[in-house]
CSV table of C-alpha atoms in Angstrom, one decimal:
chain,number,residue,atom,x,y,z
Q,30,UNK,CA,-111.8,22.5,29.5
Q,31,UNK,CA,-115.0,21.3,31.8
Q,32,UNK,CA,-117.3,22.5,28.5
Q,33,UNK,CA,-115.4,21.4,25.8
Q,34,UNK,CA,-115.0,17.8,27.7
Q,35,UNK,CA,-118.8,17.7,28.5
Q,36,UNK,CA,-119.7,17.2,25.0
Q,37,UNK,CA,-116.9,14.8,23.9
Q,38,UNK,CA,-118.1,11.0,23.6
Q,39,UNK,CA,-115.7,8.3,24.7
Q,40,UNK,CA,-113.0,7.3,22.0
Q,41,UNK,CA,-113.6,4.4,20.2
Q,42,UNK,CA,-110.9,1.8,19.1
Q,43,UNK,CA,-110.1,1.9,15.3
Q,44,UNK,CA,-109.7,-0.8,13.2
Q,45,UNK,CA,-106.9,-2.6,10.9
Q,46,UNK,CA,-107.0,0.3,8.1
Q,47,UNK,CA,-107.9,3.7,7.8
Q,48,UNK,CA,-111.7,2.6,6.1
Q,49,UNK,CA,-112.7,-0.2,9.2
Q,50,UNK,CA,-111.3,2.9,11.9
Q,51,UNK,CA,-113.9,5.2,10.1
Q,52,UNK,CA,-116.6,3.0,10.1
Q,53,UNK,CA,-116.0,1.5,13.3
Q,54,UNK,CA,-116.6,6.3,14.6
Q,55,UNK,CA,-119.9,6.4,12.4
Q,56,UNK,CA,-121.0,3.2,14.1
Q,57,UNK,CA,-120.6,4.6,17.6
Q,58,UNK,CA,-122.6,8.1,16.5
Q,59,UNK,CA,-125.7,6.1,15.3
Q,60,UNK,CA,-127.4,6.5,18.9
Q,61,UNK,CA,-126.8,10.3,18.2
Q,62,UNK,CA,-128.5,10.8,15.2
Q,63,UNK,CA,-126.5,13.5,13.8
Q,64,UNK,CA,-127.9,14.5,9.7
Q,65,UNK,CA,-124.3,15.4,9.2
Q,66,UNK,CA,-120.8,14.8,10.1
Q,67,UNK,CA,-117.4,15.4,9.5
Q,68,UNK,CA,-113.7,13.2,8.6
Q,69,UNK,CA,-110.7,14.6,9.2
Q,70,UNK,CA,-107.0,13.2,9.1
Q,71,UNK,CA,-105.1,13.8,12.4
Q,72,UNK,CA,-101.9,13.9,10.1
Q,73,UNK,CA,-103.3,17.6,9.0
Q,74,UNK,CA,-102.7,19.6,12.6
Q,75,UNK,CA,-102.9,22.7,10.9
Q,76,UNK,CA,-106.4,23.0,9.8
Q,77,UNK,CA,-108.1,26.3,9.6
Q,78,UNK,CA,-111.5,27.3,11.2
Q,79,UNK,CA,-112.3,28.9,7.6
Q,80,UNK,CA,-111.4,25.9,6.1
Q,81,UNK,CA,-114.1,23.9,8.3
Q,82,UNK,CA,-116.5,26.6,7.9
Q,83,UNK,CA,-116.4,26.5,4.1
Q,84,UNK,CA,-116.8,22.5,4.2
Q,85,UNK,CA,-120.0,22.5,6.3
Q,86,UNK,CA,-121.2,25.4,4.1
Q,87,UNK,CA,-120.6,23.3,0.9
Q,88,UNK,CA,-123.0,20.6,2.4
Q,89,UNK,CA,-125.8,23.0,1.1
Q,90,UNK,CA,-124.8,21.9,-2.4
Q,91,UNK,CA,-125.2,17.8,-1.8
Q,92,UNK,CA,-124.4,14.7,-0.2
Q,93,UNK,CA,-120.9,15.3,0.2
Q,94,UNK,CA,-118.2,17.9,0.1
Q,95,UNK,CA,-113.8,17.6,0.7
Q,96,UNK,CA,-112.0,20.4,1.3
Q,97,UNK,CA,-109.1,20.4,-1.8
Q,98,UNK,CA,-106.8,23.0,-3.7
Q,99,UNK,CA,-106.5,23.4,-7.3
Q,100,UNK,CA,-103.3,21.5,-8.6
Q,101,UNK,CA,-100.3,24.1,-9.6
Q,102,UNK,CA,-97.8,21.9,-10.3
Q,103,UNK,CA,-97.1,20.2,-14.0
Q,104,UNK,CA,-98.2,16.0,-13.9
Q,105,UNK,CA,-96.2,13.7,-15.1
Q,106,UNK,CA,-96.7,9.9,-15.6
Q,107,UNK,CA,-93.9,7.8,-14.8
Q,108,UNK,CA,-93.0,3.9,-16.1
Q,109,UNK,CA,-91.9,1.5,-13.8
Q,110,UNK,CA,-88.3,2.2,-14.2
Q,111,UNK,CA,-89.3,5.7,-13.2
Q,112,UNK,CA,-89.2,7.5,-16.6
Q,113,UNK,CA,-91.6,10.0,-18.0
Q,114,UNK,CA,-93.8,8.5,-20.2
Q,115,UNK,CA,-96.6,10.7,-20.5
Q,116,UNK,CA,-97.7,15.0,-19.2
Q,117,UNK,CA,-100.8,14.9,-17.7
Q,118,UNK,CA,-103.4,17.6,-18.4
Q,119,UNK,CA,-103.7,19.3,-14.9
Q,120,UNK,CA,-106.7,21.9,-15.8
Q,121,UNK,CA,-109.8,21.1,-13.4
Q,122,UNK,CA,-107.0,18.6,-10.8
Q,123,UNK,CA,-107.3,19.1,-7.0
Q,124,UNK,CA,-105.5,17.7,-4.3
Q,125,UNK,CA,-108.1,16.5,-1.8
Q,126,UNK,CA,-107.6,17.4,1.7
Q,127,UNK,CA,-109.5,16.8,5.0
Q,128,UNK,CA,-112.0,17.4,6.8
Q,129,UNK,CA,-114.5,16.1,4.4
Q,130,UNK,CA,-117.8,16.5,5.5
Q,131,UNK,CA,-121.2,13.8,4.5
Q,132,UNK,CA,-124.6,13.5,5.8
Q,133,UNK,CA,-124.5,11.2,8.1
Q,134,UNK,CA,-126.9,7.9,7.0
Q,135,UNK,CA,-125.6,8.0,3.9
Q,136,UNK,CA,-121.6,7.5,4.6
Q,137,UNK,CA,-122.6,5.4,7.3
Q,138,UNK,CA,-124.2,3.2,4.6
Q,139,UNK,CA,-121.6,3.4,2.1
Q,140,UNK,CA,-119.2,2.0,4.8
Q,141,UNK,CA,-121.5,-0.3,5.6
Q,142,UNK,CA,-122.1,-1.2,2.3
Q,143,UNK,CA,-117.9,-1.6,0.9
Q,144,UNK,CA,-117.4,-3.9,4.1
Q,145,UNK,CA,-120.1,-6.3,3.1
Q,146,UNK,CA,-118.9,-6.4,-0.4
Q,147,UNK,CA,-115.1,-6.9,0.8
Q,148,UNK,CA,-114.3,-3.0,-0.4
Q,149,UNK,CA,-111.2,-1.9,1.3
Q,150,UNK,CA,-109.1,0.1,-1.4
Q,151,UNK,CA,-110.6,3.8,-0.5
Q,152,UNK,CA,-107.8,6.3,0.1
Q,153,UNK,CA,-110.6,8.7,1.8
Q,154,UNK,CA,-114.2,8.5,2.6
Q,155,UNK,CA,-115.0,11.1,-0.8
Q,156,UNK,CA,-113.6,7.8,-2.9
Q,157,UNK,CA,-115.7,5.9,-1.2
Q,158,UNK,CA,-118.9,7.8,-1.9
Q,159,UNK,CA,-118.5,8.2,-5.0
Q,160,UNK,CA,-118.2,4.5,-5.8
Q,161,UNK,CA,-121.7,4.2,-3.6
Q,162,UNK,CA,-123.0,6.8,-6.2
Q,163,UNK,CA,-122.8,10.2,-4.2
Q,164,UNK,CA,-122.4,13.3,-6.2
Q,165,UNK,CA,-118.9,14.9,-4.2
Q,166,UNK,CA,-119.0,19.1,-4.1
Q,167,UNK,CA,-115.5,20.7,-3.5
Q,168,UNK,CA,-114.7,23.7,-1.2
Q,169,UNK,CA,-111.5,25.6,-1.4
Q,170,UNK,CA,-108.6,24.0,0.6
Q,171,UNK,CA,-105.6,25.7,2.2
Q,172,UNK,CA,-101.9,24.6,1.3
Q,173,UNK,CA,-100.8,24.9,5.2
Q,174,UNK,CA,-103.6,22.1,5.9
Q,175,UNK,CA,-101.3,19.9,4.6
Q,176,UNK,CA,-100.5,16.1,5.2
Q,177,UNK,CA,-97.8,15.3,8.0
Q,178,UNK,CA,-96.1,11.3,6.5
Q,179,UNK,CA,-92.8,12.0,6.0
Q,180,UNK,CA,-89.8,13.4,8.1
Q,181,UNK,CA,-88.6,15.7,5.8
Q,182,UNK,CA,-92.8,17.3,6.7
Q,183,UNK,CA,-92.3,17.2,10.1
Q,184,UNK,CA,-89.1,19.4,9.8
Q,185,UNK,CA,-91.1,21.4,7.8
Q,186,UNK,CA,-94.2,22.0,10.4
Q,187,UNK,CA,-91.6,22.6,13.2
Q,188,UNK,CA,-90.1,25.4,11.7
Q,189,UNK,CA,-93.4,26.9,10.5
Q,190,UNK,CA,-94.5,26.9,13.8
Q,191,UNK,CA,-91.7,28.2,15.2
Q,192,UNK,CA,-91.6,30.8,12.8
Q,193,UNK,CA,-95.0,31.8,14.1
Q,194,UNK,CA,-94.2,31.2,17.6
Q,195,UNK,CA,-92.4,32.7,20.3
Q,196,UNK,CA,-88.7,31.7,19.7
Q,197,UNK,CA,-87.3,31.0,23.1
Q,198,UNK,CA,-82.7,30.8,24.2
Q,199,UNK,CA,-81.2,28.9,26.5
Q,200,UNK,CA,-78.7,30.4,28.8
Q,201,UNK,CA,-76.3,29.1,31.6
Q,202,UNK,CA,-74.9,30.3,34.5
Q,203,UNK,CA,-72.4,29.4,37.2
Q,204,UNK,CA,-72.6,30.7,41.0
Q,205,UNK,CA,-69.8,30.2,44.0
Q,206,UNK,CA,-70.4,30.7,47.6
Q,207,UNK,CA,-68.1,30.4,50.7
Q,208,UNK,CA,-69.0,30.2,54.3
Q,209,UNK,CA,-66.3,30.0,57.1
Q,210,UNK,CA,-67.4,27.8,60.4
Q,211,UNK,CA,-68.5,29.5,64.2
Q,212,UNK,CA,-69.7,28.1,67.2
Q,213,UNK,CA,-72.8,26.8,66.8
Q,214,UNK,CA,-74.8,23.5,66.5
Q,215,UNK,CA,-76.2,23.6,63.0
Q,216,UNK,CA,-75.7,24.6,59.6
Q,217,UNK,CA,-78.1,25.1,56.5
Q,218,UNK,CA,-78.0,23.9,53.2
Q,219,UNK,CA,-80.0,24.4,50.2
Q,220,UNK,CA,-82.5,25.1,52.3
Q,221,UNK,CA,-82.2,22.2,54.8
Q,222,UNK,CA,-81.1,22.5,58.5
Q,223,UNK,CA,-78.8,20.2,59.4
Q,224,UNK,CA,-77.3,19.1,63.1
Q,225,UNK,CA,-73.7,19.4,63.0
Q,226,UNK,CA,-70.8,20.8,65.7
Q,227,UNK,CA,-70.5,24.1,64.2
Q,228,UNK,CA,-72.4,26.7,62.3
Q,229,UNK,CA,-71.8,28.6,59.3
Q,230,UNK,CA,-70.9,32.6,59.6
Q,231,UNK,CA,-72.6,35.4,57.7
Q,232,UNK,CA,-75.1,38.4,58.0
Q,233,UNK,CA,-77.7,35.8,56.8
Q,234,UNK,CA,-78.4,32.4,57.9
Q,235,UNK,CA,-75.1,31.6,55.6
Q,236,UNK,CA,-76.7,28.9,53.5
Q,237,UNK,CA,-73.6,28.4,50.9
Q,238,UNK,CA,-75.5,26.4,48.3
Q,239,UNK,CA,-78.6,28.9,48.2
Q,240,UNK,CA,-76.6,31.9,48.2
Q,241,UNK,CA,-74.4,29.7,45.0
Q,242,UNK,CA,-77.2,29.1,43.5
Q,243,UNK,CA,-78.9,32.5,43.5
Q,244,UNK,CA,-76.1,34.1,41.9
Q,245,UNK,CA,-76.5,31.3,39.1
Q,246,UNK,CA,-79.9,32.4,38.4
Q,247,UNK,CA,-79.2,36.0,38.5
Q,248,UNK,CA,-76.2,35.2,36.2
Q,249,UNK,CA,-78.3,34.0,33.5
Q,250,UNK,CA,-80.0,37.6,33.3
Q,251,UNK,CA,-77.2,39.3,33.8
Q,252,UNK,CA,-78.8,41.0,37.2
Q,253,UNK,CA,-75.9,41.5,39.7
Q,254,UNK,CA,-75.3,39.1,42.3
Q,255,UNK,CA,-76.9,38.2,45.4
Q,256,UNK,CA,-74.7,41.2,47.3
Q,257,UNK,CA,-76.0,43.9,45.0
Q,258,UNK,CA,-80.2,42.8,45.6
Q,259,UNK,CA,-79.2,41.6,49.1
Q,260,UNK,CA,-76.2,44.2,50.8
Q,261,UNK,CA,-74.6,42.2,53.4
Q,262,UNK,CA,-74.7,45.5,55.8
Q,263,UNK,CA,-78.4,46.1,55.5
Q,264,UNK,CA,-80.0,44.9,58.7
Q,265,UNK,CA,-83.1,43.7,57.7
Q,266,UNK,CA,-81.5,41.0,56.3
Q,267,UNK,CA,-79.5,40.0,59.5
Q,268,UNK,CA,-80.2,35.9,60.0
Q,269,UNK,CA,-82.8,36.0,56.6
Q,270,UNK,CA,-83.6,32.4,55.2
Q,271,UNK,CA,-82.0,32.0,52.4
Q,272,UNK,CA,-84.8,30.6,50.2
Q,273,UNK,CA,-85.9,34.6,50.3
Q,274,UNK,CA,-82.8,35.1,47.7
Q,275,UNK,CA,-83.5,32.0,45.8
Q,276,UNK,CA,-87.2,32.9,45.5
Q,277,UNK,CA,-86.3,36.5,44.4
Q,278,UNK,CA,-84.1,35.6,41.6
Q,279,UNK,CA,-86.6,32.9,40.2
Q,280,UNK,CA,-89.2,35.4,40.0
Q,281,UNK,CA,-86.9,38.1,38.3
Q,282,UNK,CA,-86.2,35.1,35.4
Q,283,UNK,CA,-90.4,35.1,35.1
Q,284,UNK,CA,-90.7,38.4,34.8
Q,285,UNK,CA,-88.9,38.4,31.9
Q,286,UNK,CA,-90.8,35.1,30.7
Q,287,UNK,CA,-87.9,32.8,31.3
Q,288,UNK,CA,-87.9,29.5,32.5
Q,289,UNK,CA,-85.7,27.4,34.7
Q,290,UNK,CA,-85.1,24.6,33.4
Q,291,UNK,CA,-82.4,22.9,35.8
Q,292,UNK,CA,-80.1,23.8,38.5
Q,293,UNK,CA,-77.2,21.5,39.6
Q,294,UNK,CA,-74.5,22.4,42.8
Q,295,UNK,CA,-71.4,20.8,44.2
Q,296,UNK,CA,-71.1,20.8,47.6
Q,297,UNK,CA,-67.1,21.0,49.2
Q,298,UNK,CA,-67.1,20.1,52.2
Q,299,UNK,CA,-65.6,17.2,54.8
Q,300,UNK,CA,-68.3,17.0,57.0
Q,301,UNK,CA,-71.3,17.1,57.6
Q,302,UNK,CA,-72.3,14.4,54.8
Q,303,UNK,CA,-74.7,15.5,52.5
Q,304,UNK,CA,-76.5,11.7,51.0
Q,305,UNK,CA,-78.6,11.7,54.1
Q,306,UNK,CA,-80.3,15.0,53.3
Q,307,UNK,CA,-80.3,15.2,49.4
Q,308,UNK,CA,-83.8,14.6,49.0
Q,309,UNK,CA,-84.4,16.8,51.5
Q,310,UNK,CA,-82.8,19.5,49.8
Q,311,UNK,CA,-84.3,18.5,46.1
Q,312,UNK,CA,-87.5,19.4,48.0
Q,313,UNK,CA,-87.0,22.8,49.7
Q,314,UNK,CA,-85.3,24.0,46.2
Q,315,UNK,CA,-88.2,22.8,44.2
Q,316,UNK,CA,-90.8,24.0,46.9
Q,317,UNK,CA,-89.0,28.0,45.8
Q,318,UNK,CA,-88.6,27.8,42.4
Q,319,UNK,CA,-91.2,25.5,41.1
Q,320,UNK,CA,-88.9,22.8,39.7
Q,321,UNK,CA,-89.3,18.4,40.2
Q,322,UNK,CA,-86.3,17.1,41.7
Q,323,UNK,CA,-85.0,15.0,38.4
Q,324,UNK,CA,-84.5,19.0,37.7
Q,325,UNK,CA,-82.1,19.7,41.1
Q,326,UNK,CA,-79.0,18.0,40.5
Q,327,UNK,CA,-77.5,18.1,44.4
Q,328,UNK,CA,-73.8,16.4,44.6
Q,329,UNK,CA,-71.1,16.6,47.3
Q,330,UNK,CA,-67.0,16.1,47.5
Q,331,UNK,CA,-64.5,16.5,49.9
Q,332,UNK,CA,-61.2,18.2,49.0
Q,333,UNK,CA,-59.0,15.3,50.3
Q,334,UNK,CA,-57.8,17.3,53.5
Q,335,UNK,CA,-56.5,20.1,51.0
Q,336,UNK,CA,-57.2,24.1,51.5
Q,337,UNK,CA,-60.1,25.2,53.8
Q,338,UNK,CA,-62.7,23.0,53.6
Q,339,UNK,CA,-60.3,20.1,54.2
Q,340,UNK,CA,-59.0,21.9,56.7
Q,341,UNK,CA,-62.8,22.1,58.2
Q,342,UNK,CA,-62.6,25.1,58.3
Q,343,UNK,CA,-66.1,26.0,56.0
Q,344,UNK,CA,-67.9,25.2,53.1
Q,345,UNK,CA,-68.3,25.9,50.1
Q,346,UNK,CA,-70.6,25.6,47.2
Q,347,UNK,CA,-70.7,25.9,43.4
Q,348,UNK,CA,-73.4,25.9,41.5
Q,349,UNK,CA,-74.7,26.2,37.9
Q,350,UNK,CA,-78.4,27.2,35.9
Q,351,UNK,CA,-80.1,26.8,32.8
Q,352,UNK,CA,-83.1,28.8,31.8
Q,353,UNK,CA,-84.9,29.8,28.5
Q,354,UNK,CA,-86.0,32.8,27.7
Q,355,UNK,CA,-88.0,34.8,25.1
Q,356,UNK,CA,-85.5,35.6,22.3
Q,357,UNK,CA,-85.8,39.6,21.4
Q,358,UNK,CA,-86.6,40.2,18.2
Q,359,UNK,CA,-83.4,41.8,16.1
């Protein structure tokens, strides 16, 4: 937000390890003069508020304080050929975590400090300050702020956080229109008006690949078809836009906290040709339901003189959806 970015300072470029990139953020807060500060890993996305609170509470009690948990699992030391060789005692062990929290001058200085004496070994800044003589407090961890390094804990984050999260389907539908030709000097598709020797029939403006597409949206809710919301014999929907359909079945899909994530039709038809106004159409779709065109797949294809529409006789459409929506809980 405006507030939140108001008090941000500008990033700072880190360095060749994980030590020089932390020294390299307390250099740029010098200017501030903060008395205390706090580290924390970006491979731990799942810190807690409490967990931050109880770290700049522990600064009361020193120099320093890391957030860790209490080690529950039995040590082991390994040889080099990856046998046992020894059980560790595991009383008073903690895992340390981030954030870990310092007052300021003094981390600054042990940084300082390890980089003129060539000290780069530190696995966090509480190893650090305890080889530059600070006395390190602990506050009590949490085992979901845990370390994200390996796949196998990336699969592991996803489904915790989809456990907590809404879980969302995907569905597809398919819709089919037909229009026969009239006199007339125009037709309209997907939303597009297009000058050609004859028009489309029907009680609306007859727009085959809206009217397709419509029923593909309804389809994936299972809500009727465009006939059942729109009856062809009510006239107050004699010569309607099309796009008054389309934009009625994409907010029927958000009411129910769906999302359309694609539509794709098929245009049959021998004439008129569709290339010229495919962008055209990409943009009056999108403009309805809210979509970029790299989401509107538009294609056309003759039927090689056969039936119909090789006949020239009308045009048809087919058309297809894919939405996702909430999953209900079972």
């Amino acid at each position: 937000t405006a507030g939140l970015g108001a008090k941000l300072t500008a990033s700072v470029a880190g360095g060749e390890t994980r030590q020089d990139s932390v020294r390299l953020g307390l250099e740029a807060l010098e200017a501030k003069r903060h008395d205390s500060v706090l580290i924390h890993d970006a491979a731990r996305p799942f810190v807690s508020v409490d967990v931050i609170s109880r770290v700049i509470v522990g600064l009361s009690r020193g120099p320093a304080v890391i957030a860790a948990i209490p080690v529950a699992d039995t040590l082991k030391h390994a040889d080099v050929d990856g046998m046992v060789s020894a059980t560790l005692p595991r009383d008073n062990v903690w895992r340390a975590q981030t954030p870990q929290a310092f007052r300021y001058r003094r981390i600054l200085d042990a940084h300082r400090r390890a980089k003129s004496e060539g000290v780069s070994d530190f696995t966090d800044d509480a190893s650090l300050a305890e080889w530059a003589g600070m006395r390190v407090a602990i506050a009590v961890g949490s085992q979901a702020n845990r370390k994200i390094t390996t796949a196998e804990d990336i699969a592991m984050a996803e489904r915790d956080f989809l456990g907590s999260a809404t879980r969302f389907e995907t569905r597809c539908a398919t819709g089919f229109d037909v229009h026969k030709f009239t006199d007339g000097d125009h037709v309209w598709l997907g939303g597009v008006k297009i000058p050609h020797s004859q028009r489309l029939d029907g009680h609306s403006d007859a727009d085959v690949v809206l009217h397709a597409l419509t029923d593909a949206l309804l389809g994936t809710i299972g809500d009727g078809d465009i006939g059942q919301h729109f009856p062809p014999g009510d006239p107050q929907w004699r010569g309607a836009a099309s796009h008054l359909f389309l934009a009625d079945a994409g907010r029927r899909i958000a009411a129910r906290g769906g999302r359309i994530v694609n539509v794709d039709v098929t245009i049959l038809a021998e004439a008129p040709k569709v290339g010229p106004h495919r962008a055209s159409m990409q943009a009056a779709i999108g403009a309805v339901l809210n979509l970029t065109p790299d989401r509107i797949g538009i294609k056309a294809t003759t039927t090689e003189g056969l039936g119909f529409t090789g006949r020239r006789e009308g045009i048809a459409a087919m058309a297809t959806a894919t939405v996702t929506l909430p999953l209900a809980a079972s």
